[in-house]
Coordinates of C-alpha atoms and ligand atoms in Angstrom, one line a residue:
Chain I
M1 CA 225.8 225.0 209.5
H2 CA 223.1 223.0 211.1
F3 CA 223.3 221.9 214.7
S4 CA 220.5 220.2 216.6
V5 CA 220.9 220.7 220.3
R6 CA 218.3 218.0 221.0
S7 CA 220.1 215.4 219.0
A8 CA 223.4 216.2 220.6
W9 CA 221.9 216.2 224.1
S10 CA 220.2 212.8 223.4
I11 CA 223.5 211.3 222.5
F12 CA 225.3 212.9 225.4
I13 CA 222.7 211.7 228.0
R14 CA 222.7 208.2 226.6
E15 CA 226.5 208.1 226.9
I16 CA 226.4 209.3 230.5
M17 CA 223.7 206.7 231.3
R18 CA 225.9 204.1 229.8
A19 CA 228.7 205.1 232.1
L20 CA 226.5 205.1 235.1
R21 CA 226.0 201.3 234.6
T22 CA 229.6 200.8 235.6
V23 CA 229.9 203.8 237.9
F24 CA 231.3 201.7 240.8
Q25 CA 234.2 200.5 238.7
S26 CA 234.7 204.0 237.2
I27 CA 235.2 205.5 240.7
I28 CA 236.9 202.7 242.5
A29 CA 239.6 202.0 239.9
P30 CA 241.1 205.5 239.8
V31 CA 240.9 205.8 243.6
L32 CA 242.7 202.5 244.0
T33 CA 245.4 203.2 241.4
T34 CA 246.1 206.7 242.6
S35 CA 246.4 205.5 246.1
L36 CA 248.8 202.8 245.0
Y37 CA 251.0 205.3 243.2
F38 CA 251.1 207.5 246.2
I39 CA 252.0 204.8 248.6
V40 CA 254.8 203.5 246.3
F41 CA 256.1 206.7 244.8
G42 CA 254.9 209.3 247.2
A43 CA 255.5 207.7 250.5
A44 CA 258.1 204.9 250.0
I45 CA 260.3 206.5 247.3
G46 CA 259.4 210.1 247.7
A47 CA 260.6 210.2 251.3
R48 CA 264.2 209.7 249.9
M49 CA 263.8 212.2 247.0
P50 CA 264.9 215.8 247.2
D51 CA 262.4 218.6 246.3
L52 CA 262.1 219.2 242.6
G53 CA 262.0 222.9 241.7
G54 CA 261.0 223.7 245.2
V55 CA 258.1 221.2 245.1
D56 CA 257.9 218.2 247.5
Y57 CA 258.2 215.0 245.4
G58 CA 254.8 213.7 246.5
A59 CA 253.2 216.9 245.3
F60 CA 255.4 217.0 242.2
I61 CA 254.0 213.7 240.8
I62 CA 250.3 214.8 241.1
P63 CA 250.0 216.5 237.7
G64 CA 251.9 213.6 236.0
L65 CA 249.7 211.0 237.7
L66 CA 246.6 212.9 236.8
M67 CA 247.7 213.1 233.2
L68 CA 248.6 209.4 233.2
T69 CA 245.2 208.3 234.2
L70 CA 243.4 211.0 232.3
L71 CA 245.0 210.2 228.9
G72 CA 244.5 206.4 229.3
E73 CA 240.9 206.6 230.5
T74 CA 239.7 209.3 228.2
T75 CA 241.2 207.6 225.2
S76 CA 239.7 204.3 226.0
N77 CA 236.3 205.7 227.0
A78 CA 235.9 207.7 223.8
S79 CA 237.2 204.9 221.6
F80 CA 234.8 202.4 223.1
G81 CA 232.0 204.9 222.8
I82 CA 232.1 204.8 219.1
Y83 CA 233.7 201.4 218.5
M84 CA 231.0 199.4 220.2
P85 CA 228.1 200.8 218.0
R86 CA 230.2 200.0 215.0
F87 CA 230.9 196.5 216.3
T88 CA 227.3 195.7 217.3
G89 CA 225.7 197.5 214.4
T90 CA 223.8 200.0 216.4
I91 CA 225.6 202.7 214.5
Y92 CA 222.9 202.4 211.9
E93 CA 220.7 204.6 213.9
L94 CA 223.2 207.4 214.2
L95 CA 223.9 207.2 210.4
S96 CA 220.3 207.2 209.5
A97 CA 219.4 210.1 211.8
P98 CA 219.6 213.8 210.7
V99 CA 222.8 214.3 212.7
G100 CA 226.2 215.3 211.5
V101 CA 229.7 215.7 212.8
G102 CA 228.7 218.5 215.2
E103 CA 226.0 216.6 217.1
T104 CA 228.0 213.4 217.1
L105 CA 231.1 215.0 218.6
A106 CA 229.2 217.1 221.0
G107 CA 227.4 214.0 222.2
F108 CA 230.1 211.4 222.3
V109 CA 233.2 213.5 222.9
G110 CA 231.3 215.8 225.3
A111 CA 230.3 212.8 227.4
A112 CA 233.8 211.4 227.3
A113 CA 235.2 214.7 228.4
V114 CA 232.8 215.1 231.2
K115 CA 233.6 211.6 232.5
S116 CA 237.3 212.6 232.4
L117 CA 236.7 215.8 234.4
I118 CA 234.9 213.8 237.0
L119 CA 237.8 211.3 237.0
A120 CA 240.3 214.2 237.4
A121 CA 238.3 215.5 240.4
I122 CA 238.3 212.0 242.0
I123 CA 242.1 211.7 241.5
L124 CA 242.8 215.1 243.0
L125 CA 240.6 214.3 246.0
T126 CA 242.3 211.0 246.5
A127 CA 245.7 212.7 246.3
R128 CA 244.7 215.0 249.0
L129 CA 244.5 212.1 251.4
F130 CA 248.2 211.5 250.9
V131 CA 249.8 214.8 250.1
D132 CA 249.2 218.4 251.1
Y133 CA 249.2 220.5 247.9
S134 CA 247.8 223.7 246.6
I135 CA 247.1 224.7 243.0
A136 CA 248.8 228.0 241.9
H137 CA 246.5 228.7 239.0
P138 CA 243.3 226.8 239.6
V139 CA 241.4 228.4 236.7
L140 CA 244.1 227.7 234.2
A141 CA 244.4 224.2 235.6
V142 CA 240.7 223.5 235.0
I143 CA 240.9 225.0 231.5
Y144 CA 244.0 222.9 230.8
I145 CA 242.4 219.7 232.0
V146 CA 239.3 220.4 229.9
L147 CA 241.4 221.0 226.9
V148 CA 243.4 217.8 227.4
A149 CA 240.2 215.8 228.1
A150 CA 238.5 217.2 224.9
S151 CA 241.6 216.5 222.8
F152 CA 242.0 212.9 223.9
S153 CA 238.3 212.3 223.7
L154 CA 238.6 213.3 220.0
F155 CA 241.7 211.2 219.7
G156 CA 239.9 208.2 221.2
F157 CA 237.0 208.8 218.8
I158 CA 239.4 208.6 215.9
L159 CA 240.9 205.5 217.3
G160 CA 237.5 203.9 217.7
V161 CA 236.6 204.7 214.1
W162 CA 239.9 203.5 212.8
A163 CA 240.0 200.2 214.7
D164 CA 238.4 197.3 213.0
N165 CA 239.0 194.8 215.8
F166 CA 239.5 194.8 219.5
E167 CA 243.2 194.3 219.3
K168 CA 243.8 197.5 217.3
L169 CA 241.6 199.3 219.8
G170 CA 243.8 198.3 222.7
I171 CA 247.2 198.5 221.0
I172 CA 247.5 202.3 220.6
P173 CA 247.1 203.1 224.3
L174 CA 249.3 200.1 225.2
L175 CA 252.1 200.7 222.7
F176 CA 252.2 204.4 222.4
L177 CA 250.2 206.3 225.0
T178 CA 251.3 204.5 228.2
P179 CA 255.1 204.4 227.3
L180 CA 255.1 208.0 226.1
T181 CA 253.3 209.1 229.3
F182 CA 255.7 207.3 231.6
L183 CA 258.6 208.8 229.6
G184 CA 256.9 212.1 229.6
G185 CA 258.1 213.3 233.0
T186 CA 255.2 211.9 235.0
F187 CA 257.4 210.9 237.9
Y188 CA 260.5 213.1 237.2
S189 CA 261.6 216.3 235.7
I190 CA 263.1 215.9 232.3
D191 CA 266.2 217.8 233.3
M192 CA 267.0 214.9 235.5
L193 CA 267.7 212.9 232.3
P194 CA 271.3 212.7 231.0
E195 CA 272.2 214.0 227.5
P196 CA 271.0 213.1 224.9
W197 CA 267.8 211.8 226.5
D198 CA 266.7 215.2 227.7
T199 CA 266.7 216.5 224.1
I200 CA 265.0 213.4 222.8
A201 CA 262.3 213.8 225.4
L202 CA 261.3 217.1 223.8
F203 CA 260.0 215.1 220.8
N204 CA 257.6 213.4 223.1
P205 CA 254.3 215.4 222.9
I206 CA 253.2 214.2 226.3
V207 CA 256.1 216.0 227.9
Y208 CA 254.4 219.3 227.0
L209 CA 251.1 218.1 228.4
V210 CA 252.5 217.0 231.7
S211 CA 254.7 220.1 231.9
G212 CA 251.8 222.4 231.1
L213 CA 249.6 220.9 233.8
R214 CA 252.5 221.0 236.3
W215 CA 252.9 224.7 235.6
T216 CA 249.3 225.4 236.4
F217 CA 249.8 223.6 239.7
Y218 CA 253.1 224.9 240.8
G219 CA 254.0 227.9 238.6
S220 CA 257.1 226.3 237.2
A221 CA 257.8 223.5 234.7
D222 CA 260.2 222.0 232.2
V223 CA 258.8 223.9 229.2
D224 CA 257.1 227.2 228.8
I225 CA 253.4 227.1 229.6
W226 CA 252.4 228.8 226.3
I227 CA 254.3 226.3 224.3
S228 CA 252.3 223.6 226.2
F229 CA 249.1 225.4 225.5
A230 CA 249.9 225.9 221.8
I231 CA 250.8 222.2 221.4
T232 CA 247.6 221.1 223.2
L233 CA 245.5 223.4 220.9
G234 CA 247.3 222.2 217.9
F235 CA 246.6 218.6 218.8
L236 CA 242.9 219.5 219.4
A237 CA 242.6 221.2 216.0
T238 CA 244.3 218.3 214.2
C239 CA 241.9 215.8 215.7
I240 CA 238.9 217.9 214.8
A241 CA 240.1 218.2 211.2
I242 CA 240.6 214.4 211.0
I243 CA 237.1 213.8 212.3
A244 CA 235.5 216.3 209.9
T245 CA 237.2 214.4 207.1
I246 CA 236.0 211.1 208.4
F247 CA 232.4 212.3 208.5
K248 CA 232.7 213.8 205.1
T249 CA 234.0 210.7 203.4
G250 CA 232.2 208.2 205.6
W251 CA 235.5 206.4 206.1
R252 CA 234.9 203.3 208.2
L253 CA 231.4 204.5 209.1
R254 CA 229.5 204.0 205.9
A255 CA 229.9 200.9 203.6
Chain M
M1 CA 199.5 209.8 189.9
P2 CA 200.3 210.7 193.5
E3 CA 203.5 212.7 194.0
P4 CA 206.8 210.8 194.1
I5 CA 208.3 210.6 197.6
L6 CA 211.5 208.8 196.7
E7 CA 213.3 208.9 193.3
L8 CA 216.3 206.7 192.6
A9 CA 218.0 207.4 189.3
G10 CA 220.9 205.2 188.0
L11 CA 221.7 204.2 191.5
T12 CA 224.8 202.0 191.5
K13 CA 226.9 200.6 194.3
V14 CA 230.1 198.8 193.8
Y15 CA 231.6 197.6 197.1
P16 CA 235.3 197.7 197.6
G17 CA 236.5 194.5 196.1
G18 CA 234.4 195.0 193.0
L19 CA 231.0 193.5 193.9
R20 CA 228.3 195.3 192.1
A21 CA 225.5 195.2 194.6
L22 CA 223.3 197.8 192.8
D23 CA 223.4 198.2 189.1
N24 CA 221.8 201.3 187.6
V25 CA 218.6 201.1 189.6
D26 CA 215.8 203.5 188.6
L27 CA 212.8 203.5 190.9
T28 CA 210.1 206.0 191.9
I29 CA 208.1 205.4 195.0
R30 CA 204.8 207.2 195.3
K31 CA 203.4 208.9 198.4
G32 CA 201.3 206.6 200.6
E33 CA 202.0 203.3 198.8
I34 CA 203.3 200.1 200.3
F35 CA 206.1 198.8 198.1
A36 CA 207.6 195.4 198.5
L37 CA 211.1 194.6 197.3
L38 CA 211.4 191.0 196.6
G39 CA 214.6 189.1 195.8
P40 CA 216.8 186.2 196.8
N41 CA 219.7 186.5 199.3
G42 CA 222.4 188.9 198.2
A43 CA 220.1 190.6 195.6
G44 CA 220.9 194.0 196.9
K45 CA 217.8 194.9 198.9
T46 CA 219.6 195.9 202.1
T47 CA 222.2 197.8 200.0
L48 CA 219.4 199.8 198.3
I49 CA 217.9 200.7 201.7
G50 CA 221.3 201.5 203.1
A51 CA 222.0 203.9 200.2
V52 CA 218.8 205.9 201.0
C53 CA 219.3 205.8 204.7
G54 CA 222.9 206.9 204.8
L55 CA 224.5 203.6 205.7
V56 CA 226.0 203.0 202.2
T57 CA 227.7 205.6 200.0
P58 CA 226.4 205.2 196.5
S59 CA 229.1 204.8 193.8
S60 CA 227.0 206.7 191.3
G61 CA 223.4 207.8 190.6
S62 CA 221.1 210.1 192.5
I63 CA 218.6 209.8 195.3
R64 CA 215.9 212.3 195.9
A65 CA 213.6 212.0 198.9
F66 CA 210.7 214.5 199.6
G67 CA 212.2 216.6 196.8
H68 CA 215.6 216.9 198.5
D69 CA 218.7 215.7 196.8
L70 CA 220.3 213.4 199.4
S71 CA 223.8 214.3 198.4
G72 CA 223.3 217.8 199.6
D73 CA 220.1 218.3 201.6
W74 CA 220.2 215.0 203.5
R75 CA 219.2 216.4 206.9
Q76 CA 215.8 217.5 205.7
A77 CA 215.1 214.2 204.1
R78 CA 216.5 212.0 206.9
K79 CA 214.2 213.7 209.5
R80 CA 211.2 212.1 207.8
I81 CA 212.7 208.6 207.1
G82 CA 212.6 205.7 209.5
L83 CA 214.6 202.5 209.2
V84 CA 214.1 199.1 210.8
P85 CA 217.3 197.2 210.0
Q86 CA 217.5 193.6 209.0
E87 CA 219.9 192.7 211.8
L88 CA 218.8 193.0 215.5
A89 CA 221.2 195.8 216.5
T90 CA 220.4 197.8 219.6
D91 CA 221.9 198.5 223.0
M92 CA 220.8 195.4 224.8
F93 CA 221.3 196.8 228.3
E94 CA 218.9 199.7 227.7
P95 CA 215.3 199.5 228.9
V96 CA 212.7 199.5 226.1
R97 CA 211.0 202.9 226.8
R98 CA 214.3 204.7 227.2
A99 CA 215.6 203.2 223.9
V100 CA 212.5 204.4 222.1
A101 CA 212.6 207.9 223.7
F102 CA 216.3 208.1 222.7
S103 CA 215.5 207.5 219.1
R104 CA 213.0 210.4 219.1
G105 CA 215.5 212.7 220.7
L106 CA 218.2 211.7 218.3
F107 CA 216.0 212.8 215.4
G108 CA 215.7 216.2 217.1
L109 CA 212.1 216.0 218.3
P110 CA 211.0 217.1 221.8
P111 CA 210.0 214.4 224.2
N112 CA 206.5 213.1 223.9
P113 CA 205.7 210.3 226.4
A114 CA 202.1 210.0 225.3
R115 CA 203.3 209.3 221.7
I116 CA 205.9 206.8 222.9
E117 CA 203.2 205.1 225.0
E118 CA 200.9 204.9 222.0
I119 CA 203.7 203.3 219.9
L120 CA 204.6 200.8 222.5
R121 CA 201.0 199.8 223.0
S122 CA 200.4 199.4 219.3
L123 CA 203.3 197.0 219.3
S124 CA 202.2 195.2 222.4
L125 CA 205.4 196.3 224.2
W126 CA 203.8 198.5 226.9
D127 CA 204.0 195.7 229.5
K128 CA 207.7 195.4 228.8
R129 CA 208.5 199.1 228.8
D130 CA 210.9 199.0 231.7
E131 CA 212.5 195.7 230.8
R132 CA 216.0 195.6 229.5
I133 CA 216.0 194.8 225.8
M134 CA 218.2 191.7 226.3
A135 CA 215.5 190.2 228.5
L136 CA 213.0 190.2 225.5
S137 CA 212.4 187.5 223.0
G138 CA 213.6 187.8 219.4
G139 CA 210.3 188.8 218.1
M140 CA 209.9 191.4 220.8
K141 CA 213.3 192.8 220.1
R142 CA 212.3 193.2 216.5
R143 CA 209.3 195.2 217.6
V144 CA 211.5 197.4 219.8
L145 CA 213.4 198.3 216.6
I146 CA 210.2 199.1 214.9
A147 CA 209.1 201.2 217.8
K148 CA 212.4 203.1 217.6
A149 CA 211.9 203.7 213.9
L150 CA 208.4 205.0 214.5
A151 CA 209.5 207.3 217.4
H152 CA 210.1 210.3 215.2
E153 CA 206.9 209.7 213.3
P154 CA 208.5 209.2 209.8
D155 CA 206.6 209.7 206.6
L156 CA 208.7 207.1 204.8
L157 CA 209.4 203.8 206.6
F158 CA 211.9 201.2 205.5
L159 CA 211.3 197.7 206.9
D160 CA 214.1 195.4 206.1
E161 CA 212.6 191.9 206.5
P162 CA 210.2 192.9 209.3
T163 CA 208.9 189.5 209.7
A164 CA 212.0 187.4 209.7
G165 CA 212.0 185.3 212.9
V166 CA 208.5 186.4 213.9
D167 CA 205.8 183.9 214.6
V168 CA 202.6 183.6 212.6
E169 CA 200.5 185.6 215.0
L170 CA 203.0 188.4 215.2
R171 CA 203.4 188.4 211.5
K172 CA 199.7 189.0 211.2
G173 CA 200.1 191.8 213.8
M174 CA 202.8 193.2 211.6
W175 CA 200.5 193.3 208.7
Q176 CA 198.0 195.1 210.7
L177 CA 200.6 197.6 211.8
I178 CA 201.5 198.2 208.1
D179 CA 197.8 198.7 207.4
Q180 CA 197.7 201.3 210.2
M181 CA 200.7 203.0 208.6
R182 CA 198.9 203.0 205.3
A183 CA 195.9 204.6 206.9
R184 CA 198.1 207.3 208.4
G185 CA 199.5 208.0 205.0
V186 CA 202.9 206.7 205.7
T187 CA 204.8 205.3 202.7
V188 CA 206.3 201.9 203.5
I189 CA 209.1 200.1 201.6
L190 CA 209.6 196.6 202.8
T191 CA 211.8 193.7 201.8
T192 CA 210.8 190.2 202.4
H193 CA 211.5 186.7 201.4
Y194 CA 207.9 185.7 202.1
I195 CA 206.0 186.2 198.9
E196 CA 202.8 185.6 200.7
E197 CA 203.6 188.8 202.6
A198 CA 204.1 190.9 199.5
E199 CA 200.9 189.5 198.1
E200 CA 199.1 190.3 201.3
M201 CA 200.2 193.8 201.8
A202 CA 201.9 195.5 198.9
D203 CA 200.4 197.8 196.4
R204 CA 203.4 197.5 194.2
V205 CA 206.2 194.9 193.9
G206 CA 209.7 195.2 192.7
V207 CA 211.8 192.2 191.9
I208 CA 215.5 192.6 192.3
R209 CA 218.4 190.2 191.5
N210 CA 222.1 190.7 191.3
G211 CA 221.6 194.4 191.9
R212 CA 219.3 194.8 188.9
L213 CA 215.7 195.8 189.3
L214 CA 214.1 193.2 187.0
M215 CA 210.5 194.3 187.2
V216 CA 208.4 196.8 189.0
D217 CA 204.7 196.8 188.7
E218 CA 201.4 197.1 190.5
K219 CA 200.8 193.8 192.3
S220 CA 197.4 193.4 190.6
A221 CA 198.8 194.3 187.2
M222 CA 201.7 191.9 187.7
M223 CA 199.3 189.1 188.6
A224 CA 197.0 190.0 185.8
R225 CA 199.8 190.0 183.3
L226 CA 201.7 187.0 184.5
G227 CA 199.0 185.2 186.5
R228 CA 197.5 182.0 185.3
T229 CA 194.8 179.6 186.2
E230 CA 195.6 175.9 185.9
A231 CA 192.9 173.2 186.1
H232 CA 193.4 169.5 186.0
I233 CA 190.3 167.5 185.0
T234 CA 190.2 163.7 185.6
L235 CA 188.2 162.0 183.0
A236 CA 186.0 158.9 183.5
E237 CA 186.9 157.5 180.1
P238 CA 190.3 158.0 178.3
L239 CA 190.2 160.5 175.4
A240 CA 192.3 160.0 172.3
A241 CA 192.1 163.5 170.9
I242 CA 190.5 166.8 171.8
P243 CA 187.1 167.0 170.2
P244 CA 186.5 170.0 167.9
A245 CA 183.8 171.3 170.2
L246 CA 186.5 172.0 172.8
A247 CA 189.1 173.4 170.4
Q248 CA 188.4 177.0 171.6
F249 CA 189.8 176.2 175.1
P250 CA 193.6 176.2 175.9
I251 CA 193.7 172.6 176.9
E252 CA 195.9 169.6 176.5
I253 CA 195.5 165.9 177.1
E254 CA 197.6 164.5 179.9
Q255 CA 198.1 161.2 181.7
G256 CA 197.8 159.2 178.5
G257 CA 194.3 160.5 177.8
L258 CA 192.9 160.1 181.3
G259 CA 193.2 163.8 182.1
L260 CA 192.8 167.2 180.6
C261 CA 194.9 170.2 181.6
Y262 CA 193.7 173.7 181.2
R263 CA 196.2 176.6 181.4
G264 CA 194.8 180.1 180.8
G265 CA 193.3 183.2 182.2
D266 CA 195.3 186.2 183.4
G267 CA 195.2 186.3 187.1
T268 CA 192.0 188.4 187.3
G269 CA 189.6 185.5 187.7
K270 CA 189.0 185.2 184.0
G271 CA 190.6 181.7 184.1
K272 CA 188.0 180.4 186.6
E273 CA 185.2 181.6 184.4
E274 CA 186.7 179.8 181.5
V275 CA 187.1 176.6 183.5
A276 CA 183.4 176.8 184.4
A277 CA 182.6 177.2 180.7
L278 CA 184.9 174.3 179.9
T279 CA 183.1 171.9 182.3
K280 CA 179.7 172.8 180.8
A281 CA 181.1 172.2 177.3
L282 CA 182.5 168.8 178.5
T283 CA 179.0 167.9 179.8
F284 CA 177.4 169.1 176.6
A285 CA 179.8 167.0 174.5
G286 CA 179.0 164.0 176.6
I287 CA 182.5 163.6 178.1
D288 CA 182.2 162.5 181.7
Y289 CA 184.7 163.5 184.4
T290 CA 185.4 162.5 188.0
G291 CA 187.4 165.3 189.5
I292 CA 188.5 168.9 188.9
D293 CA 191.5 170.6 190.6
V294 CA 191.7 174.3 189.9
R295 CA 194.6 176.5 191.0
E296 CA 195.3 180.2 190.7
S297 CA 199.0 181.0 190.3
S298 CA 200.3 183.1 193.1
L299 CA 202.9 185.9 193.2
E300 CA 205.3 183.1 194.1
D301 CA 204.8 181.4 190.8
I302 CA 205.4 184.7 189.1
F303 CA 208.5 185.2 191.1
V304 CA 209.7 181.8 190.1
S305 CA 209.0 182.5 186.4
V306 CA 210.8 185.8 186.5
L307 CA 213.8 184.7 188.5
G308 CA 214.0 181.0 187.5
E309 CA 213.3 178.1 189.8
D310 CA 216.5 178.1 191.8
A311 CA 216.2 181.7 192.8
V312 CA 213.4 181.2 195.2
P313 CA 214.7 181.5 198.7
H314 CA 214.2 178.5 200.9
E315 CA 212.0 180.2 203.3
T316 CA 209.3 180.7 200.7
T317 CA 209.2 177.2 199.5
S318 CA 209.2 175.7 202.9
E319 CA 207.1 178.2 204.7
S320 CA 204.8 179.7 202.2
E321 CA 202.0 177.9 203.9
P322 CA 202.6 178.4 207.6
V323 CA 200.4 177.1 210.4
Ligands
ATP1 N1 229.7 196.0 203.4 C1 229.8 195.2 202.4 N2 231.0 195.0 201.8 C2 231.1 194.2 200.7 N3 230.1 193.6 200.1 C3 228.9 193.7 200.7 C4 228.6 194.5 201.8 N4 227.3 194.5 202.2 C5 226.8 193.6 201.3 N5 227.7 193.2 200.4 C6 227.4 192.3 199.2 O1 226.4 192.9 198.4 C7 225.5 192.0 197.9 C8 224.1 192.5 198.2 O2 223.9 192.4 199.6 P1 222.6 192.9 200.4 O3 222.8 192.8 201.8 O4 222.2 194.2 199.8 O5 221.6 191.7 199.9 P2 220.1 191.5 200.3 O6 219.3 191.5 199.1 O7 219.7 192.4 201.4 O8 220.2 190.0 200.9 P3 219.4 189.2 202.0 O9 218.1 188.8 201.5 O10 220.2 188.1 202.3 O11 219.3 190.2 203.2 C9 225.8 190.7 198.5 O12 226.6 189.9 197.5 C10 226.7 191.0 199.7 O13 227.7 190.0 199.9
MG2 MG1 219.2 192.1 203.3

């Protein structure tokens, strides 16, 4: 299989440059939203909440909050990254170049993932201002965040290829991602839910993501960490397979 | 005959919805030639280019470029092909030089600022190198796209209407650029609505309509084969019939005997000689005349005769004689 590092690097750098144009907004937005969540949930409500699994409520919501912002931002970043060239026609250059699925993914998805990691770091630093927390398994936490960022960059890429108008581009995050994340144990532990909702919640894939990240932070979570890892990897593999098929058939890319 | 650089065989494209944009096209492009693809709006020119450049999936037929079959070995071929699209599509926020350097990197080549400078200078874009593309005029934007297409030093360059929306001076500049390409040995395939342009630059011309390649020939051969000289001679005295002394010439009486019309020749200048001989014969026969109007048919006339009058795009009829 061919892979041109130069081609992939060119795409990657260009995507990063594109992000730098709106760097102020990219930093200020997560700092602001994270702060708001901590003021409302951490300070105002959290003060009246009992510890959850031995973790202070303010600290408990950090992984969920991180996941909430990460999933939304990563998906929209990656989907715009490929949707805009299709929309404006600049994709001609990519299609006419000697680059395949490998370089394209490394460039676009790599850049989206890197942006997400920076975003995660900003959120964690902002959280520090409000809550004192420590991370039980920092290496696993980083690996987990990288995996999630990569998976949702791929997911966003698929979304950006599938969407043929701006409405479709926005509707998936709005109708599926945000509700599932909110219902996925971001601000609560799913065993706080009454029957049958705690069982139903287990059909929500985001539950496993939030729970997995929470485990790397505090060493305990709703579901087993390995199940979380397996589901994340499964999602990643599915996205890669879909994208490989898209490139092979040229679906929505070539006329 | 020089080696073929691009070979299309039975190339067909049916768009979803059933529109047959390319219909069994066979075409061989030779190394180093300038090939002009002429045809009215919707003829399939852009689709043909798209099929070669990976923007359009052919429905059937085969494409070989540089000896590589594009369905398998597309990477090797794509490396050597450059494309300037018809539509102005580029990231408008990007500065000129970075946009061009990006294109080079995308094609897997190491950075080469000197080469980029040379390209920008040759397109008179060097002064604008750090300008955002959106701050440039339309003609300059088009040249940025050309610079991007040249950044990886292609051996085969597609120019999809390179001179649309470009002023007369720039159009001349474009022709010079294509001459430079020719000198470097780059093969150029261009589409145009300006027949004048094909006539000026191309070695060979292909005429396409409704997805069918109607005719492909050397420009000179096409003009020789289909070219005509037309002369209108105004007579001092009306003539009732053509005298036997002039019977050897392809002439007709017009304007009720007040004029003679000559139609002949073959586009190589033979017609002009014959008109000169005709005027001598007229003098010799004692027929006086007060005016001669001689016209060589252009590629445009040929285009009209191949496609039919209504097929000529508006641009050509209204702007074939710019300035
Ligand atoms: N993506 C597409 N989907 C469906 N039909 C298309 C598509 N692209 C082009 N066509 C149709 O295919 C035909 C050929 O289009 P094409 O763009 O190749 O023409 P063209 O010769 O380049 O015309 P022009 O001189 O106007 O640029 C047209 O009828 C056009 O409507
Ligand atoms: Mg076209």
